CSV table of C-alpha atoms in Angstrom, one decimal:
chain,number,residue,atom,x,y,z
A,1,UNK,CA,-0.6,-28.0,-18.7
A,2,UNK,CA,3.1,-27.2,-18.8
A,3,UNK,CA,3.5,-23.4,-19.1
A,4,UNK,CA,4.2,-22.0,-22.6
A,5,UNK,CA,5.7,-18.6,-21.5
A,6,UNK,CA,7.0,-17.9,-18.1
A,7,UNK,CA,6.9,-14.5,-17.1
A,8,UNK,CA,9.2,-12.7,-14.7
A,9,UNK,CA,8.6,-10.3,-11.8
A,10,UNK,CA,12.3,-7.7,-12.2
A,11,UNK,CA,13.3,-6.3,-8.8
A,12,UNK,CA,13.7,-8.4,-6.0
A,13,UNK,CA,13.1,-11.5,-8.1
A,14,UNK,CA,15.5,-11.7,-11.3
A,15,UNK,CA,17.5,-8.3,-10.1
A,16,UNK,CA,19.2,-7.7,-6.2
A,17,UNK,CA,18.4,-4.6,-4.8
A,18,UNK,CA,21.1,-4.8,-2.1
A,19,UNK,CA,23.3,-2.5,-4.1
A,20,UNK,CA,20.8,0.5,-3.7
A,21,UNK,CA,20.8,-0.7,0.3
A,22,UNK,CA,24.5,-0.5,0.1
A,23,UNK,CA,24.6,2.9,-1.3
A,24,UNK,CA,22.2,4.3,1.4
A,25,UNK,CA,24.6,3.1,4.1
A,26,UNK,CA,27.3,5.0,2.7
A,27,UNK,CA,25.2,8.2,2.0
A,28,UNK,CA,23.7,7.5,5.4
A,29,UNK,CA,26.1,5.5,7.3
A,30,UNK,CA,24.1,3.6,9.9
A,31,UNK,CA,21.2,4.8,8.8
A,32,UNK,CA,20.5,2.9,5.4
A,33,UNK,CA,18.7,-0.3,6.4
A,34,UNK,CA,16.3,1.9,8.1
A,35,UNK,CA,16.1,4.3,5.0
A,36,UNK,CA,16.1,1.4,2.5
A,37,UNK,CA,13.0,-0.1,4.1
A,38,UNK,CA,11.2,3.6,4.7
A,39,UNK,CA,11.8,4.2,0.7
A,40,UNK,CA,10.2,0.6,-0.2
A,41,UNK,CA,7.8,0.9,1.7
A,42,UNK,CA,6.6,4.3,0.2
A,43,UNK,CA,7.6,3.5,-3.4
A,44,UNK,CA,4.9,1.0,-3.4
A,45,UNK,CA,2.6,2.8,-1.4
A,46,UNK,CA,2.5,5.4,-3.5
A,47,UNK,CA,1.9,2.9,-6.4
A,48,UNK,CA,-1.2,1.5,-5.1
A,49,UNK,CA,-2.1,4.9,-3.8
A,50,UNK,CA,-1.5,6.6,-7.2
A,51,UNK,CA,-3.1,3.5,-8.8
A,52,UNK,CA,-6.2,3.6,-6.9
A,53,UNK,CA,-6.2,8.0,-7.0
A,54,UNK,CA,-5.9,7.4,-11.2
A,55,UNK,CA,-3.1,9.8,-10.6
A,56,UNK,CA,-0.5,7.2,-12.8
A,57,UNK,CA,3.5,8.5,-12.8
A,58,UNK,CA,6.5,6.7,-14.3
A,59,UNK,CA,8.2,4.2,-11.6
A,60,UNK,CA,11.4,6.7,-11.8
A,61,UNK,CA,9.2,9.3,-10.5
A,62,UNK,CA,7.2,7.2,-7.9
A,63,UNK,CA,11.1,5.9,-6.8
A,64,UNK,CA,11.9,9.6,-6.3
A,65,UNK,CA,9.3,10.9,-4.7
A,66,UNK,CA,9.4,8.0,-2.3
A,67,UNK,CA,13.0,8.2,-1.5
A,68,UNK,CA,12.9,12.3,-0.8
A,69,UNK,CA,9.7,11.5,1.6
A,70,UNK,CA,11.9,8.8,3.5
A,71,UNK,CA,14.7,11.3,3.9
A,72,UNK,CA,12.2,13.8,4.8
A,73,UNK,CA,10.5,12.0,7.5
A,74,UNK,CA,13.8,10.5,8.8
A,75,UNK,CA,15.4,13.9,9.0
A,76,UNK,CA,18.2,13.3,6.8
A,77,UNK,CA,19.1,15.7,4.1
A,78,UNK,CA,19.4,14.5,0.2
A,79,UNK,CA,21.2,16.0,-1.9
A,80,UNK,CA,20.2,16.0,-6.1
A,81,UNK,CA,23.7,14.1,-6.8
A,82,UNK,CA,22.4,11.5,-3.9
A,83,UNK,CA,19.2,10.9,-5.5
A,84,UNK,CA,20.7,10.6,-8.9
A,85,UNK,CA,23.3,8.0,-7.9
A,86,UNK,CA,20.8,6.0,-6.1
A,87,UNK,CA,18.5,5.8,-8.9
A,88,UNK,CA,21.5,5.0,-11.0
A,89,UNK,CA,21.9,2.0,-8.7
A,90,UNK,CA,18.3,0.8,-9.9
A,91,UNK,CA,19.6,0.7,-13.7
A,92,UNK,CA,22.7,-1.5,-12.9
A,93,UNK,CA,21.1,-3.6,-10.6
A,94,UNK,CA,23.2,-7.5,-9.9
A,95,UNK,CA,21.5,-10.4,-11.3
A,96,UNK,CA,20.4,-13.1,-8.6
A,97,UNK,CA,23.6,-15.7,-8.8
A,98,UNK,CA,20.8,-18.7,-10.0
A,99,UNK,CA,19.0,-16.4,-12.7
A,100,UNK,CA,20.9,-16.9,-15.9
A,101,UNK,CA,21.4,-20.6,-15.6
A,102,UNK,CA,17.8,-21.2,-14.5
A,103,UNK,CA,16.9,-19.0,-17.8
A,104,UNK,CA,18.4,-21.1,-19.6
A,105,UNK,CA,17.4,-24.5,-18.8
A,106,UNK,CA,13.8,-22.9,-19.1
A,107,UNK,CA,12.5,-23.8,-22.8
A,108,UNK,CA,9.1,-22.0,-22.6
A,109,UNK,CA,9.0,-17.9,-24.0
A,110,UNK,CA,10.6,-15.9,-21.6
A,111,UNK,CA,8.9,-12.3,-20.6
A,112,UNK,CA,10.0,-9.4,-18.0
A,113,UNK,CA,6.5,-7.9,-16.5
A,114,UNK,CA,7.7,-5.3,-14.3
A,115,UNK,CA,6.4,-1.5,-12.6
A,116,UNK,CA,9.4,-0.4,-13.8
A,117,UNK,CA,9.2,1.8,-16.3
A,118,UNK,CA,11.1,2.0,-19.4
A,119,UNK,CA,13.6,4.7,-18.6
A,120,UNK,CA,14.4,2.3,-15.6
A,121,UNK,CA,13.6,-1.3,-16.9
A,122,UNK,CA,15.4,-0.8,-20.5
A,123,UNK,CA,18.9,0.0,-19.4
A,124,UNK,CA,18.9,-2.3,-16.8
A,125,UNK,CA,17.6,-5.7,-18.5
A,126,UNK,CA,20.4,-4.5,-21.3
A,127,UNK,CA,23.3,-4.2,-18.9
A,128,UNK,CA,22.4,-7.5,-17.4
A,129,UNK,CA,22.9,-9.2,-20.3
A,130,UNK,CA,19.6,-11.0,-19.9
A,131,UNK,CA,17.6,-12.2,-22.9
A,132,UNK,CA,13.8,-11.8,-23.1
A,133,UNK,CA,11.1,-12.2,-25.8
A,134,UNK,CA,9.5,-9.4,-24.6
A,135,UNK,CA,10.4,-6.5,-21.7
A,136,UNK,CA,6.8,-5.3,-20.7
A,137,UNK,CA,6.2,-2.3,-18.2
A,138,UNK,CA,3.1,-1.4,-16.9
A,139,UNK,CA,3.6,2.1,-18.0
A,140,UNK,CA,1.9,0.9,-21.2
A,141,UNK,CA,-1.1,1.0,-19.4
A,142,UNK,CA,-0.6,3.7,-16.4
A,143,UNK,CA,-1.8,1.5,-14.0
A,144,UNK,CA,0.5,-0.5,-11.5
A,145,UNK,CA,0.6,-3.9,-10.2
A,146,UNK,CA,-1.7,-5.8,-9.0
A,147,UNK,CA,-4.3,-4.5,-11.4
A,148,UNK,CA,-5.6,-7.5,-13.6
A,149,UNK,CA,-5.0,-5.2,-16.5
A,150,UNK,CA,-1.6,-5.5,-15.9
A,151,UNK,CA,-1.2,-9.5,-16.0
A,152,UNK,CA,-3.4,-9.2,-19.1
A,153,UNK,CA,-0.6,-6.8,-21.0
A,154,UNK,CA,1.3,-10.3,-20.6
A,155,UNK,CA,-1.5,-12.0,-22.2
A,156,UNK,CA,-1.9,-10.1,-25.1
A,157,UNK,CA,1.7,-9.0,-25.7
A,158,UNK,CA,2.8,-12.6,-26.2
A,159,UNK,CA,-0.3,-14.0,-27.7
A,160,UNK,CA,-0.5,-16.8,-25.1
A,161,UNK,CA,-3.7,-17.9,-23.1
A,162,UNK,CA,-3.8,-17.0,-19.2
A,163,UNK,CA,-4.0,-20.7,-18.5
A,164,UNK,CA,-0.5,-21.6,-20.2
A,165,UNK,CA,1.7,-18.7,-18.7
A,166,UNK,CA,3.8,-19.4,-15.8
A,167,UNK,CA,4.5,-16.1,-13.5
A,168,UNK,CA,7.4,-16.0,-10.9
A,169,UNK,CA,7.6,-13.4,-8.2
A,170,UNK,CA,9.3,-12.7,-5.3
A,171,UNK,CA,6.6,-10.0,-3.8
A,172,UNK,CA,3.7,-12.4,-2.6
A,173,UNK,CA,1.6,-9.6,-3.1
A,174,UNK,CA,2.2,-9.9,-7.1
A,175,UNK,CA,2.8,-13.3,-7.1
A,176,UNK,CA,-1.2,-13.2,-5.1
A,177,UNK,CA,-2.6,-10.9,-8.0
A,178,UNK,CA,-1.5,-12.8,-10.6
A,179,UNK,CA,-3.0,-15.7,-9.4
A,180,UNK,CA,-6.2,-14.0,-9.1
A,181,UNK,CA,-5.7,-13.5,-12.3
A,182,UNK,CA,-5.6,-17.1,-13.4
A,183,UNK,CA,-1.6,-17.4,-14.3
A,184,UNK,CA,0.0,-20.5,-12.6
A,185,UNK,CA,2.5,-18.9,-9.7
A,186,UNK,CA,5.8,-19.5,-8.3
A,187,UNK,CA,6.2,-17.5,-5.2
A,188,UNK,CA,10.2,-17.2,-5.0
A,189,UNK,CA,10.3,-16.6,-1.0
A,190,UNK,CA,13.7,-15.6,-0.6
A,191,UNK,CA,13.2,-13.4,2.8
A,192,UNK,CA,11.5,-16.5,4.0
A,193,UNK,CA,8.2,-14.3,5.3
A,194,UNK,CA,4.8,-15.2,5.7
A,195,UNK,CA,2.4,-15.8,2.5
A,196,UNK,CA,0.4,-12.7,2.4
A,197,UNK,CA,-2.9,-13.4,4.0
A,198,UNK,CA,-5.1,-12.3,0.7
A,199,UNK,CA,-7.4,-15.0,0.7
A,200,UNK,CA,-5.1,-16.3,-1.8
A,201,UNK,CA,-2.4,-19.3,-2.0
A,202,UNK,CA,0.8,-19.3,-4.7
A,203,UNK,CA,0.8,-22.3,-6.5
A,204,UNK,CA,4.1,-23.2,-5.6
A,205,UNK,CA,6.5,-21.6,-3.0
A,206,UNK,CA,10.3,-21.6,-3.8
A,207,UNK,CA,13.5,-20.7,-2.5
A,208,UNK,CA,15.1,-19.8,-5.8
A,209,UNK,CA,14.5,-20.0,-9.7
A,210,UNK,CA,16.3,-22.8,-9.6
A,211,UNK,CA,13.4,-24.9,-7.6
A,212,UNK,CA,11.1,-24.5,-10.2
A,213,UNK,CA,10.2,-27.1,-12.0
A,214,UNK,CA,7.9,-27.5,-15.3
B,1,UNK,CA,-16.8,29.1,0.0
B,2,UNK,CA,-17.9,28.2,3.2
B,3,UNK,CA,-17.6,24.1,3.6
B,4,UNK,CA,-22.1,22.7,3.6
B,5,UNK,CA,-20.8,19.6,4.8
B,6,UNK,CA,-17.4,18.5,7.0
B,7,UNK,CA,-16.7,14.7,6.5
B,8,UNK,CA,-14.5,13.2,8.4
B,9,UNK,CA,-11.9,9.6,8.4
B,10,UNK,CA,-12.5,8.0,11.6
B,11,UNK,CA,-9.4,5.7,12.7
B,12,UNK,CA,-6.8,7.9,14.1
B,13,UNK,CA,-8.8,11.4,12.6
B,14,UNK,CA,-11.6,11.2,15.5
B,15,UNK,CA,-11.0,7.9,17.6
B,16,UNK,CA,-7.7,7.2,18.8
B,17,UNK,CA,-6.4,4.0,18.2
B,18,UNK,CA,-3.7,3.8,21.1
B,19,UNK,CA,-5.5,1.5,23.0
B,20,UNK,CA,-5.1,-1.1,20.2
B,21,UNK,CA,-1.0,-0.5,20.9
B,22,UNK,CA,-1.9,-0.8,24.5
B,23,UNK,CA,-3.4,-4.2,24.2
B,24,UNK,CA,-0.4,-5.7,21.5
B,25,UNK,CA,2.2,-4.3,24.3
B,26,UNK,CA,-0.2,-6.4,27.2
B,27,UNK,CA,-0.2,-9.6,25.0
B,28,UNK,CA,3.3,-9.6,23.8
B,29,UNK,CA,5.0,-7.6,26.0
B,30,UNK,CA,8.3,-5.8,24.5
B,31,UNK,CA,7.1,-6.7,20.9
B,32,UNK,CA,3.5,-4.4,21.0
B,33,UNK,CA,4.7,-1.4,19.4
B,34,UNK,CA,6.3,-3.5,16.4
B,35,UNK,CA,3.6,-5.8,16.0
B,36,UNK,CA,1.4,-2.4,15.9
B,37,UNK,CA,3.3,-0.7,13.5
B,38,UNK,CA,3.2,-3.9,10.9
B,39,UNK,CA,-0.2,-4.6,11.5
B,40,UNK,CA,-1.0,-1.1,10.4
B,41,UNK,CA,0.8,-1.3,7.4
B,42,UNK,CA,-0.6,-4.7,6.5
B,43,UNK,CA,-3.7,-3.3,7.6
B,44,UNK,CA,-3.8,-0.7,4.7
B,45,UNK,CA,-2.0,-2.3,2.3
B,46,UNK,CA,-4.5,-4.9,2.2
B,47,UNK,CA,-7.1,-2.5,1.7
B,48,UNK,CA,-5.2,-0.9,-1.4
B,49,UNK,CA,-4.2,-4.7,-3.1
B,50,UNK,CA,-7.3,-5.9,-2.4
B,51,UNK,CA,-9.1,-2.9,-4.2
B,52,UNK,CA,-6.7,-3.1,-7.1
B,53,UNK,CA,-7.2,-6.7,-7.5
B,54,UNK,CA,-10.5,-6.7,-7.4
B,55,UNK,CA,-11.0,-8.5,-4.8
B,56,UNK,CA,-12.8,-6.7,-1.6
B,57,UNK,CA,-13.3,-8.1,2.1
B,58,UNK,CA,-14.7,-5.9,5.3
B,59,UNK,CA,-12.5,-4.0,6.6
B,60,UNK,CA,-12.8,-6.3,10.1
B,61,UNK,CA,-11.4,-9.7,8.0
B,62,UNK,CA,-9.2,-7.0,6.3
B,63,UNK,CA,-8.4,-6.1,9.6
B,64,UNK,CA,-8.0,-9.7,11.3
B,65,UNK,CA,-5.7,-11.3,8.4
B,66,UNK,CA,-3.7,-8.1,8.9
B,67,UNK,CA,-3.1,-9.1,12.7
B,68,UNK,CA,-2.2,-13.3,11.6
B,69,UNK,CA,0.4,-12.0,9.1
B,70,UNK,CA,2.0,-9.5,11.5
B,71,UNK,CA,1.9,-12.0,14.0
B,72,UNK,CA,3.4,-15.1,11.4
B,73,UNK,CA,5.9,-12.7,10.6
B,74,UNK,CA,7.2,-12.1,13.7
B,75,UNK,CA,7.1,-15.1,15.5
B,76,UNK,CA,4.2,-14.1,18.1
B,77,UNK,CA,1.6,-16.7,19.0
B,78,UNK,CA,-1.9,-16.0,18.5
B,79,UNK,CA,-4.4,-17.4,20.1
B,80,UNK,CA,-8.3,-16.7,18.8
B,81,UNK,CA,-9.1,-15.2,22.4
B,82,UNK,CA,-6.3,-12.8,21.5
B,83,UNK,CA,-7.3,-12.0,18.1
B,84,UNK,CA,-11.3,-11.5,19.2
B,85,UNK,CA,-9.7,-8.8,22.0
B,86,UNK,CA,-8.0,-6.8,19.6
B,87,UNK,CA,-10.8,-6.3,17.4
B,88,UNK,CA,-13.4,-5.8,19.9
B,89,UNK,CA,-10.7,-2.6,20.8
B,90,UNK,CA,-11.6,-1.5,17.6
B,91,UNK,CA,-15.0,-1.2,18.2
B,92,UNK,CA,-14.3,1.0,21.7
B,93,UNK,CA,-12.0,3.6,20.6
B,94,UNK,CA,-11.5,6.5,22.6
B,95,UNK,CA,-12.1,9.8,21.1
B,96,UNK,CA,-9.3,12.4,21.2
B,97,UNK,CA,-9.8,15.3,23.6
B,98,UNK,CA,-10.7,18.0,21.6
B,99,UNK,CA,-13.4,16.0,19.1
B,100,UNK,CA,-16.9,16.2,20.5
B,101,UNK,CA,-15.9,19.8,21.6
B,102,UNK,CA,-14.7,20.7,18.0
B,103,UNK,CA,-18.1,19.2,16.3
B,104,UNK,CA,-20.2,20.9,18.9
B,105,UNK,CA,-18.8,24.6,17.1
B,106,UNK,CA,-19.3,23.1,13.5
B,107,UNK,CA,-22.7,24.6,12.6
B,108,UNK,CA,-22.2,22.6,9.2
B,109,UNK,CA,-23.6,18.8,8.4
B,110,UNK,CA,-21.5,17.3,9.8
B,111,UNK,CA,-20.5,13.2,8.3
B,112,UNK,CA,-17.8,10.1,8.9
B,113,UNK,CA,-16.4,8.4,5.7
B,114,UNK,CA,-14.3,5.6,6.7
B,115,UNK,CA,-12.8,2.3,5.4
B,116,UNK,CA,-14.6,0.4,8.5
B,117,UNK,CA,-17.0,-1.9,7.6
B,118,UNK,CA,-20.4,-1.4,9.6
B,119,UNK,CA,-19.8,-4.5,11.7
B,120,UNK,CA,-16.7,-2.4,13.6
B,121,UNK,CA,-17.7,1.7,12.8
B,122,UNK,CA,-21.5,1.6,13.6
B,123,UNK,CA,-20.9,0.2,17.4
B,124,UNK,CA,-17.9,2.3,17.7
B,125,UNK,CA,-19.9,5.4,17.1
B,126,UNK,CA,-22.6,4.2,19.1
B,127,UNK,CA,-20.2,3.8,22.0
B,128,UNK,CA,-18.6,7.2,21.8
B,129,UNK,CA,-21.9,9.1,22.0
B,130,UNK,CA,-20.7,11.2,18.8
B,131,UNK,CA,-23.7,12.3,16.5
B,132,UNK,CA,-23.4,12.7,12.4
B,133,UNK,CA,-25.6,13.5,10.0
B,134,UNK,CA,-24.4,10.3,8.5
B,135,UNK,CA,-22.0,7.6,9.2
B,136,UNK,CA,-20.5,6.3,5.7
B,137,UNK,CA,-18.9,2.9,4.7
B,138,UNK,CA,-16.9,1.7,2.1
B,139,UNK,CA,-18.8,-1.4,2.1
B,140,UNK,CA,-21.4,0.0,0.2
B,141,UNK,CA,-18.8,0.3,-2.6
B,142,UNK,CA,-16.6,-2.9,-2.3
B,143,UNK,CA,-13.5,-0.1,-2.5
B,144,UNK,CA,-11.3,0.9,-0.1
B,145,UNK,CA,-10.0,5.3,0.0
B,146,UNK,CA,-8.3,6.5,-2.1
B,147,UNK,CA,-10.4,5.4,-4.9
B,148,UNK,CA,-12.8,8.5,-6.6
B,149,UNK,CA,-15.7,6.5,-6.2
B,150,UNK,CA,-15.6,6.7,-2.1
B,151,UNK,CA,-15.4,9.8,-1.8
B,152,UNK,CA,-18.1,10.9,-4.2
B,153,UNK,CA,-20.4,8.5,-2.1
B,154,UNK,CA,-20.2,11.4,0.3
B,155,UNK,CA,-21.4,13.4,-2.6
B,156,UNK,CA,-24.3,11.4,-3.7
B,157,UNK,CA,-25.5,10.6,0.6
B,158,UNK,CA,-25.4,14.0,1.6
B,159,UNK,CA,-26.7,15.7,-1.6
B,160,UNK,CA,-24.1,18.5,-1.4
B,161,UNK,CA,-21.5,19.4,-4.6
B,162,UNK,CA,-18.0,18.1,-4.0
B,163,UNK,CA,-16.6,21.7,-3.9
B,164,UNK,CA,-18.8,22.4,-0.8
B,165,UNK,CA,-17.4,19.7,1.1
B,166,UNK,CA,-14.5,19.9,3.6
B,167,UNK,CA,-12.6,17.1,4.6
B,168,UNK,CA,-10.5,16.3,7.5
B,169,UNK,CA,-8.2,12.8,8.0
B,170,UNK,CA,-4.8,12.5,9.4
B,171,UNK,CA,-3.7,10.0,7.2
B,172,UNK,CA,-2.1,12.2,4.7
B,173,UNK,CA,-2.6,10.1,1.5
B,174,UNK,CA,-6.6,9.9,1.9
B,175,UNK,CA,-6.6,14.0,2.8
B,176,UNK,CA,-4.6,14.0,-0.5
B,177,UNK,CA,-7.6,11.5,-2.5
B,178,UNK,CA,-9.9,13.8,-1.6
B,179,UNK,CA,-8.1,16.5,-2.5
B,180,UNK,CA,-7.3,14.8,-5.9
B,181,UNK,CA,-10.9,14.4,-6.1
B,182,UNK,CA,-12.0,18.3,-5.6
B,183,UNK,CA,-12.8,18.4,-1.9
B,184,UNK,CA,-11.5,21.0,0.6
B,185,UNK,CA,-9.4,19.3,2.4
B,186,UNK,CA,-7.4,19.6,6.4
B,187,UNK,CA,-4.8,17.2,6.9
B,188,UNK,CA,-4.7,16.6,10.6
B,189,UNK,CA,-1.0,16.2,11.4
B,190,UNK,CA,-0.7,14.5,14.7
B,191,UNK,CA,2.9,12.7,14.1
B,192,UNK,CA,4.4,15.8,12.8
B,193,UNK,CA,5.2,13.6,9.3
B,194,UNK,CA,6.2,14.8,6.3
B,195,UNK,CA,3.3,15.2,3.2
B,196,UNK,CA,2.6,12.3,0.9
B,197,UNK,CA,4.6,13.2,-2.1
B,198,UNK,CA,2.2,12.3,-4.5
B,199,UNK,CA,2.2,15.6,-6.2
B,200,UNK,CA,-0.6,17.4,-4.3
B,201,UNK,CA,-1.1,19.6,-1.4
B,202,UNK,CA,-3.7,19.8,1.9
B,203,UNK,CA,-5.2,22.8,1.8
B,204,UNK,CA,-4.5,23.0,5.3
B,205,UNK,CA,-2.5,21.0,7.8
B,206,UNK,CA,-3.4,21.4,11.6
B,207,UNK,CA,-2.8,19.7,14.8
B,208,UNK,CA,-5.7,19.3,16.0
B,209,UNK,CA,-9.9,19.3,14.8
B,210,UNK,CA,-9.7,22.9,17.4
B,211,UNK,CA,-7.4,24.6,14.6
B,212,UNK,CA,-10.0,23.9,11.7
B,213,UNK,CA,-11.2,27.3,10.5
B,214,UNK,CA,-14.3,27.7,8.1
């Protein structure tokens, strides 16, 4: 069946985080890809980790925490006015240049499901001028992605069956859960990696928003 | 008071896992220590999606899928003889120096809790002539560390109270699970990294099992 609702991974998929890259190479100059990748790589670690510990804390927290053990473990020194601006960064995130056509060509409900929590999520998705029927954050449920719980939040937030919601992600790993789940996927690859080997296969793999077709 | 029990992570707390680098450097010469460090991190953060999806495998196919995506990723052939190798490394682990002389002065039970899957930790501990009172898997769970429920299947095994349990892994965020769960808990620090921030604290951190005091 044609989705009903299509629901939207945030970072990486509808928002760039290249700007928050950007501003760690001029805290950090020649340092910040390095960074970047050290503080993504523990912000979801520690979201798994915390998930799996039941020892839940807002995204802006887990972000925070990460990015002082990347500078930590890196040996470079972090100021509180560095942290600050870079989690500023998160809340003014760029769209992707496809996203708001492909929104609007889309005619199903649209949804944001996101880790981010609200103190991050809300400002952004308002500044971005996006429209959604419904911003959800797993912080409703203090449990992170890929919990089933948290695809279910879609569920029952928009009063649609798992069977007719379309989910697009650009972290296999999320796109992987929510097809465990039962939604119908769209893996937006736009790092053109690997599929994640989860026992698991996207329903469709894309470059951009714009490849997907209902 | 005095630790009953001492339980103890096996990859990289007891058996060293160098010779698993070695062998990626032999295959893929120039590339091993790359293809190491993202098999790793695959490695685990398969164990910690999988868990929060719901969706467990032994830690060997955990282990193996790990290896084809780091591989995929980076371009590397793989051939099945290659693959079969690697894993048999697993299974042959040396021991660090100080280990067997370390558990020879604890006059407590003495136990190994590990995310290895019997198939790859009961011939590995076989092979190194270590004894235990008792050589725990996750697989009797279907959960990978950090959930609660792994380490209180110490607990329930070795019929001693959670407070009267030490704990010892170098991998700082299970030493931290444990803690989070109510053990006594040694970090052993052998990369000089920086704690987890996940808001809790070792109750030690060490170098080495020979600076464990009880």
């Amino acid at each position: 069946m044609a989705p009903l609702a299509l629901v939207f991974d945030a970072y990486g998929t509808l928002y760039d985080v290249h700007a928050v890259v950007a501003r760690c190479e001029e805290f950090w100059p020649g340092r910040g890809a390095e960074l970047s990748l050290l503080w993504r790589t523990k912000q979801l670690e520690y979201t798994w980790q915390r998930s799996l510990m039941r020892r839940y804390a807002p995204f802006s927290q887990v972000t925070l925490e990460a990015l002082q053990y990347a500078c930590a473990g890196l040996g470079l020194p972090l100021e509180g006015y560095q942290s600050a601006a870079l989690l500023q960064e998160y809340r003014r995130l760029a769209v992707f240049p496809e996203v708001a056509g492909a929104l609007a060509r889309f005619a199903t409900r649209k949804a944001i499901l996101s880790n981010g929590s609200p103190d991050m999520l809300d400002p952004l998705v308002k500044q971005s001028g996006l429209a959604f029927d419904a911003v959800l954050s797993v912080d409703a449920l203090k449990l992170f992605k890929p919990a089933p719980e948290v695809y279910q939040l879609a569920v029952d937030r928009l009063g649609v069956v798992k069977e007719a919601i379309g989910f697009v992600s650009s972290n296999c790993w999320d796109a992987l859960g929510a097809k465990a789940f039962g939604f119908r996927v769209w893996w937006i690859n736009r790092l053109q990696a690997p599929v994640d080997a989860l026992g698991l296969q996207p329903d469709a793999v894309v470059g951009s928003l714009d490849e997907i077709l209902l």
